[in-house]
PDB file of C-alpha atoms and ligand atoms in Angstrom:
ATOM      1  CA  UNK H 995     -12.326  51.775 -46.317  1.00 64.00           C
ATOM      2  CA  UNK H 996     -14.092  48.735 -47.251  1.00 79.00           C
ATOM      3  CA  UNK H 997     -15.019  46.494 -44.318  1.00 85.00           C
ATOM      4  CA  UNK H 998     -15.688  43.454 -46.734  1.00 88.00           C
ATOM      5  CA  UNK H 999     -12.008  43.747 -48.122  1.00 91.00           C
ATOM      6  CA  UNK H1000     -10.309  43.959 -45.081  1.00 90.00           C
ATOM      7  CA  UNK H1001     -12.149  41.007 -43.895  1.00 90.00           C
ATOM      8  CA  UNK H1002     -11.514  39.178 -47.097  1.00 91.00           C
ATOM      9  CA  UNK H1003      -8.079  39.916 -47.201  1.00 92.00           C
ATOM     10  CA  UNK H1004      -7.498  38.347 -43.157  1.00 91.00           C
ATOM     11  CA  UNK H1005      -9.237  35.465 -44.530  1.00 91.00           C
ATOM     12  CA  UNK H1006      -7.130  34.913 -47.637  1.00 90.00           C
ATOM     13  CA  UNK H1007      -4.153  35.526 -45.007  1.00 90.00           C
ATOM     14  CA  UNK H1008      -5.625  32.629 -42.560  1.00 88.00           C
ATOM     15  CA  UNK H1009      -6.505  30.451 -45.687  1.00 86.00           C
ATOM     16  CA  UNK H1010      -2.593  30.731 -46.794  1.00 86.00           C
ATOM     17  CA  UNK H1011      -1.089  30.186 -42.944  1.00 83.00           C
ATOM     18  CA  UNK H1012      -3.465  27.030 -42.442  1.00 80.00           C
ATOM     19  CA  UNK H1013      -2.681  25.694 -45.484  1.00 78.00           C
ATOM     20  CA  UNK H1014       0.760  25.549 -44.365  1.00 74.00           C
ATOM     21  CA  UNK H1015      -0.292  23.056 -41.429  1.00 72.00           C
ATOM     22  CA  UNK H1016      -3.179  21.664 -43.171  1.00 69.00           C
ATOM     23  CA  UNK H1017      -1.689  20.350 -46.644  1.00 66.00           C
ATOM     24  CA  UNK H1018      -0.732  16.594 -45.797  1.00 65.00           C
ATOM     25  CA  UNK H1019       2.963  16.217 -45.778  1.00 68.00           C
ATOM     26  CA  UNK H1020       2.821  12.301 -46.351  1.00 71.00           C
ATOM     27  CA  UNK H1021       6.846  11.755 -45.883  1.00 74.00           C
ATOM     28  CA  UNK H1022       6.388  13.227 -42.464  1.00 74.00           C
ATOM     29  CA  UNK H1023       3.378  11.365 -41.749  1.00 73.00           C
ATOM     30  CA  UNK H1024       4.837   7.835 -42.787  1.00 78.00           C
ATOM     31  CA  UNK H1025       7.782   8.926 -40.601  1.00 80.00           C
ATOM     32  CA  UNK H1026       5.520   9.403 -37.581  1.00 81.00           C
ATOM     33  CA  UNK H1027       3.955   6.055 -38.021  1.00 82.00           C
ATOM     34  CA  UNK H1028       5.905   3.733 -35.895  1.00 81.00           C
ATOM     35  CA  UNK H1029       5.482   6.551 -32.937  1.00 83.00           C
ATOM     36  CA  UNK H1030       1.813   6.177 -33.267  1.00 82.00           C
ATOM     37  CA  UNK H1031       2.043   2.511 -33.603  1.00 83.00           C
ATOM     38  CA  UNK H1032       4.395   2.597 -30.243  1.00 83.00           C
ATOM     39  CA  UNK H1033       1.723   5.164 -28.916  1.00 84.00           C
ATOM     40  CA  UNK H1034      -1.123   2.961 -29.962  1.00 86.00           C
ATOM     41  CA  UNK H1035       0.435  -0.126 -28.146  1.00 85.00           C
ATOM     42  CA  UNK H1036       1.989   1.945 -25.008  1.00 87.00           C
ATOM     43  CA  UNK H1037      -1.246   3.640 -24.093  1.00 88.00           C
ATOM     44  CA  UNK H1038      -3.280   0.891 -23.346  1.00 88.00           C
ATOM     45  CA  UNK H1039      -0.527  -1.111 -21.584  1.00 90.00           C
ATOM     46  CA  UNK H1040      -0.110   2.310 -19.466  1.00 91.00           C
ATOM     47  CA  UNK H1041      -3.838   2.251 -18.665  1.00 92.00           C
ATOM     48  CA  UNK H1042      -3.900  -1.214 -17.566  1.00 91.00           C
ATOM     49  CA  UNK H1043      -0.887  -0.339 -15.396  1.00 92.00           C
ATOM     50  CA  UNK H1044      -2.493   2.201 -14.160  1.00 93.00           C
ATOM     51  CA  UNK H1045      -5.852   0.331 -13.383  1.00 92.00           C
ATOM     52  CA  UNK H1046      -3.973  -2.499 -11.991  1.00 92.00           C
ATOM     53  CA  UNK H1047      -2.518  -0.067  -9.383  1.00 90.00           C
ATOM     54  CA  UNK H1048      -5.346   1.575  -8.774  1.00 90.00           C
ATOM     55  CA  UNK H1049      -7.063  -1.988  -7.882  1.00 88.00           C
ATOM     56  CA  UNK H1050      -4.311  -3.045  -5.786  1.00 86.00           C
ATOM     57  CA  UNK H1051      -4.149   0.218  -3.628  1.00 85.00           C
ATOM     58  CA  UNK H1052      -7.974  -0.450  -2.993  1.00 83.00           C
ATOM     59  CA  UNK H1053      -7.389  -4.286  -2.120  1.00 81.00           C
ATOM     60  CA  UNK H1054      -4.368  -3.393   0.010  1.00 73.00           C
ATOM     61  CA  UNK H1055      -6.283  -3.059   3.257  1.00 64.00           C
ATOM     62  CA  UNK H1056      -7.773  -6.300   2.901  1.00 61.00           C
ATOM     63  CA  UNK H1057      -4.473  -7.764   2.625  1.00 53.00           C
ATOM     64  CA  UNK H1058      -3.242  -6.122   5.616  1.00 55.00           C
ATOM     65  CA  UNK H1059      -6.023  -7.252   7.634  1.00 53.00           C
ATOM     66  CA  UNK H1060      -5.356 -10.792   6.249  1.00 51.00           C
ATOM     67  CA  UNK H1061      -1.814 -10.728   7.488  1.00 47.00           C
ATOM     68  CA  UNK H1062      -2.517 -10.746  10.816  1.00 52.00           C
ATOM     69  CA  UNK H1063      -3.172 -14.604  10.453  1.00 69.00           C
ATOM     70  CA  UNK H1064       0.730 -14.691  10.659  1.00 80.00           C
ATOM     71  CA  UNK H1065       3.724 -13.104  12.028  1.00 91.00           C
ATOM     72  CA  UNK H1066       4.084  -9.909  11.200  1.00 92.00           C
ATOM     73  CA  UNK H1067       7.239  -7.678  11.387  1.00 93.00           C
ATOM     74  CA  UNK H1068       7.463  -5.400  14.382  1.00 93.00           C
ATOM     75  CA  UNK H1069       7.468  -1.321  14.051  1.00 93.00           C
ATOM     76  CA  UNK H1070      10.992  -0.080  13.936  1.00 92.00           C
ATOM     77  CA  UNK H1071      11.173   2.432  16.700  1.00 90.00           C
ATOM     78  CA  UNK H1072      13.216   6.032  16.240  1.00 91.00           C
ATOM     79  CA  UNK H1073      16.265   4.285  17.796  1.00 90.00           C
ATOM     80  CA  UNK H1074      16.157   1.677  15.233  1.00 90.00           C
ATOM     81  CA  UNK H1075      14.733  -0.930  17.703  1.00 90.00           C
ATOM     82  CA  UNK H1076      11.700  -2.812  17.099  1.00 92.00           C
ATOM     83  CA  UNK H1077       8.792  -1.796  19.087  1.00 93.00           C
ATOM     84  CA  UNK H1078       6.560  -4.629  20.290  1.00 94.00           C
ATOM     85  CA  UNK H1079       2.806  -3.891  20.921  1.00 93.00           C
ATOM     86  CA  UNK H1080       1.824  -4.824  24.399  1.00 93.00           C
ATOM     87  CA  UNK H1081      -0.397  -7.737  24.933  1.00 92.00           C
ATOM     88  CA  UNK H1082       0.807  -9.641  21.825  1.00 93.00           C
ATOM     89  CA  UNK H1083       3.287 -12.391  21.617  1.00 95.00           C
ATOM     90  CA  UNK H1084       6.484 -11.533  19.817  1.00 96.00           C
ATOM     91  CA  UNK H1085      10.008 -12.830  19.323  1.00 96.00           C
ATOM     92  CA  UNK H1086      12.768 -10.401  19.808  1.00 93.00           C
ATOM     93  CA  UNK H1087      15.263 -12.366  17.774  1.00 94.00           C
ATOM     94  CA  UNK H1088      13.387 -12.037  14.837  1.00 94.00           C
ATOM     95  CA  UNK H1089      11.538  -8.711  15.708  1.00 94.00           C
ATOM     96  CA  UNK H1090       8.123 -10.781  14.737  1.00 95.00           C
ATOM     97  CA  UNK H1091       5.065  -9.704  16.155  1.00 95.00           C
ATOM     98  CA  UNK H1092       2.403 -13.196  16.317  1.00 94.00           C
ATOM     99  CA  UNK H1093      -1.146 -13.216  17.091  1.00 91.00           C
ATOM    100  CA  UNK H1094      -2.887 -13.650  20.400  1.00 89.00           C
ATOM    101  CA  UNK H1095      -2.230 -17.344  21.465  1.00 88.00           C
ATOM    102  CA  UNK H1096       0.793 -18.170  20.000  1.00 92.00           C
ATOM    103  CA  UNK H1097       3.575 -19.593  22.018  1.00 93.00           C
ATOM    104  CA  UNK H1098       6.652 -20.283  19.828  1.00 94.00           C
ATOM    105  CA  UNK H1099       8.501 -18.546  17.016  1.00 95.00           C
ATOM    106  CA  UNK H1100       8.197 -20.376  13.457  1.00 94.00           C
ATOM    107  CA  UNK H1101      11.253 -18.843  12.556  1.00 94.00           C
ATOM    108  CA  UNK H1102      13.290 -19.792  15.167  1.00 96.00           C
ATOM    109  CA  UNK H1103      11.116 -21.807  17.286  1.00 95.00           C
ATOM    110  CA  UNK H1104      12.147 -20.057  20.662  1.00 95.00           C
ATOM    111  CA  UNK H1105       9.331 -19.230  23.000  1.00 95.00           C
ATOM    112  CA  UNK H1106       7.661 -15.996  22.555  1.00 96.00           C
ATOM    113  CA  UNK H1107       7.621 -12.995  24.991  1.00 96.00           C
ATOM    114  CA  UNK H1108       4.319 -10.668  25.858  1.00 95.00           C
ATOM    115  CA  UNK H1109       4.687  -7.466  27.002  1.00 94.00           C
ATOM    116  CA  UNK H1110       1.881  -7.341  29.960  1.00 94.00           C
ATOM    117  CA  UNK H1111      -0.975  -4.261  29.033  1.00 91.00           C
ATOM    118  CA  UNK H1112      -0.914  -3.242  32.482  1.00 92.00           C
ATOM    119  CA  UNK H1113       2.231  -2.948  33.906  1.00 95.00           C
ATOM    120  CA  UNK H1114       4.308  -3.293  30.793  1.00 93.00           C
ATOM    121  CA  UNK H1115       6.508  -6.073  32.320  1.00 93.00           C
ATOM    122  CA  UNK H1116       7.842  -8.499  29.881  1.00 93.00           C
ATOM    123  CA  UNK H1117       7.162 -12.332  30.428  1.00 94.00           C
ATOM    124  CA  UNK H1118       6.800 -15.627  28.647  1.00 94.00           C
ATOM    125  CA  UNK H1119       4.122 -15.672  26.204  1.00 93.00           C
ATOM    126  CA  UNK H1120       3.257 -19.231  27.924  1.00 92.00           C
ATOM    127  CA  UNK H1121       2.329 -17.815  31.260  1.00 91.00           C
ATOM    128  CA  UNK H1122      -1.258 -15.957  30.764  1.00 87.00           C
ATOM    129  CA  UNK H1123      -1.096 -14.405  34.370  1.00 91.00           C
ATOM    130  CA  UNK H1124       0.962 -11.455  34.738  1.00 93.00           C
ATOM    131  CA  UNK H1125       3.350 -12.266  37.603  1.00 91.00           C
ATOM    132  CA  UNK H1126       3.910  -8.598  38.465  1.00 93.00           C
ATOM    133  CA  UNK H1127       0.450  -7.158  38.592  1.00 95.00           C
ATOM    134  CA  UNK H1128      -2.004 -10.304  38.286  1.00 93.00           C
ATOM    135  CA  UNK H1129      -3.258  -9.371  34.983  1.00 92.00           C
ATOM    136  CA  UNK H1130      -4.899 -12.491  32.995  1.00 89.00           C
ATOM    137  CA  UNK H1131      -4.084 -11.984  29.372  1.00 82.00           C
ATOM    138  CA  UNK H1132      -6.908 -13.732  27.460  1.00 76.00           C
ATOM    139  CA  UNK H1133      -5.751 -15.848  24.630  1.00 68.00           C
ATOM    140  CA  UNK H1134      -8.195 -16.188  21.580  1.00 60.00           C
ATOM    141  CA  UNK H1135      -7.243 -18.556  19.022  1.00 55.00           C
ATOM    142  CA  UNK H1136      -9.316 -16.642  16.671  1.00 52.00           C
ATOM    143  CA  UNK H1137      -7.073 -14.277  14.915  1.00 50.00           C
ATOM    144  CA  UNK H1138      -8.348 -10.640  15.309  1.00 51.00           C
ATOM    145  CA  UNK H1139      -7.551  -7.543  13.186  1.00 55.00           C
ATOM    146  CA  UNK H1140      -5.145  -5.837  15.190  1.00 54.00           C
ATOM    147  CA  UNK H1141      -4.671  -1.914  14.494  1.00 57.00           C
ATOM    148  CA  UNK H1142      -1.685  -0.924  13.062  1.00 58.00           C
ATOM    149  CA  UNK H1143      -1.069   1.616  16.080  1.00 56.00           C
ATOM    150  CA  UNK H1144       1.028  -0.284  19.379  1.00 51.00           C
ATOM    151  CA  UNK H1145      -1.595   0.037  22.606  1.00 51.00           C
ATOM    152  CA  UNK H1146      -3.895  -1.788  24.813  1.00 55.00           C
ATOM    153  CA  UNK H1147      -6.572  -3.494  23.166  1.00 53.00           C
ATOM    154  CA  UNK H1148      -9.967  -2.758  25.126  1.00 55.00           C
ATOM    155  CA  UNK H1149     -11.078  -6.120  24.372  1.00 54.00           C
ATOM    156  CA  UNK H1150      -7.985  -8.010  24.526  1.00 51.00           C
ATOM    157  CA  UNK H1151      -7.160  -8.218  28.583  1.00 51.00           C
ATOM    158  CA  UNK H1152      -9.478  -8.452  31.466  1.00 53.00           C
ATOM    159  CA  UNK H1153      -8.603  -7.654  35.084  1.00 53.00           C
ATOM    160  CA  UNK H1154      -8.304 -11.293  37.151  1.00 54.00           C
TER     161      UNK H1154
HETATM  162 ZN1  LIG N1626      11.851 -16.077  16.308  1.00 96.50          ZN
HETATM  163 ZN1  LIG N1627       1.254  -6.807  34.754  1.00 96.50          ZN
END
């Protein structure tokens, strides 16, 4: 058995098979041209959208911190009721939480309420001393970054 002949036979078969695919089918290529053009336009567009999404996701945390400057929507608890963080003024009608130092709701212009961080009693945001436990809520006019989780802030209140 001649190994070279066998190899040549295999090689010829490979050439025959590949020629079926390599032979340019110009009609088919021209038919594919619109698809290629669309791909050439859509691919950069998709890349642009993907890049924009990545940039948006990267910048998102900064936007959230800036958002603390104004009112933000209160988190909705498991019962569908808005959950207001303690120590921050809030409007129960509009379910908005305001930065420390705000007294009136920008939406309904009603007085804001605040929950005492120590005893959990609600009162008007105009009163800075808790009538129940005497805790004085320090009002800072400079807006502060508020963590997403509701809870007493370590620097937000001081015992009288
Ligand atoms: Zn309101
Ligand atoms: Zn209190």
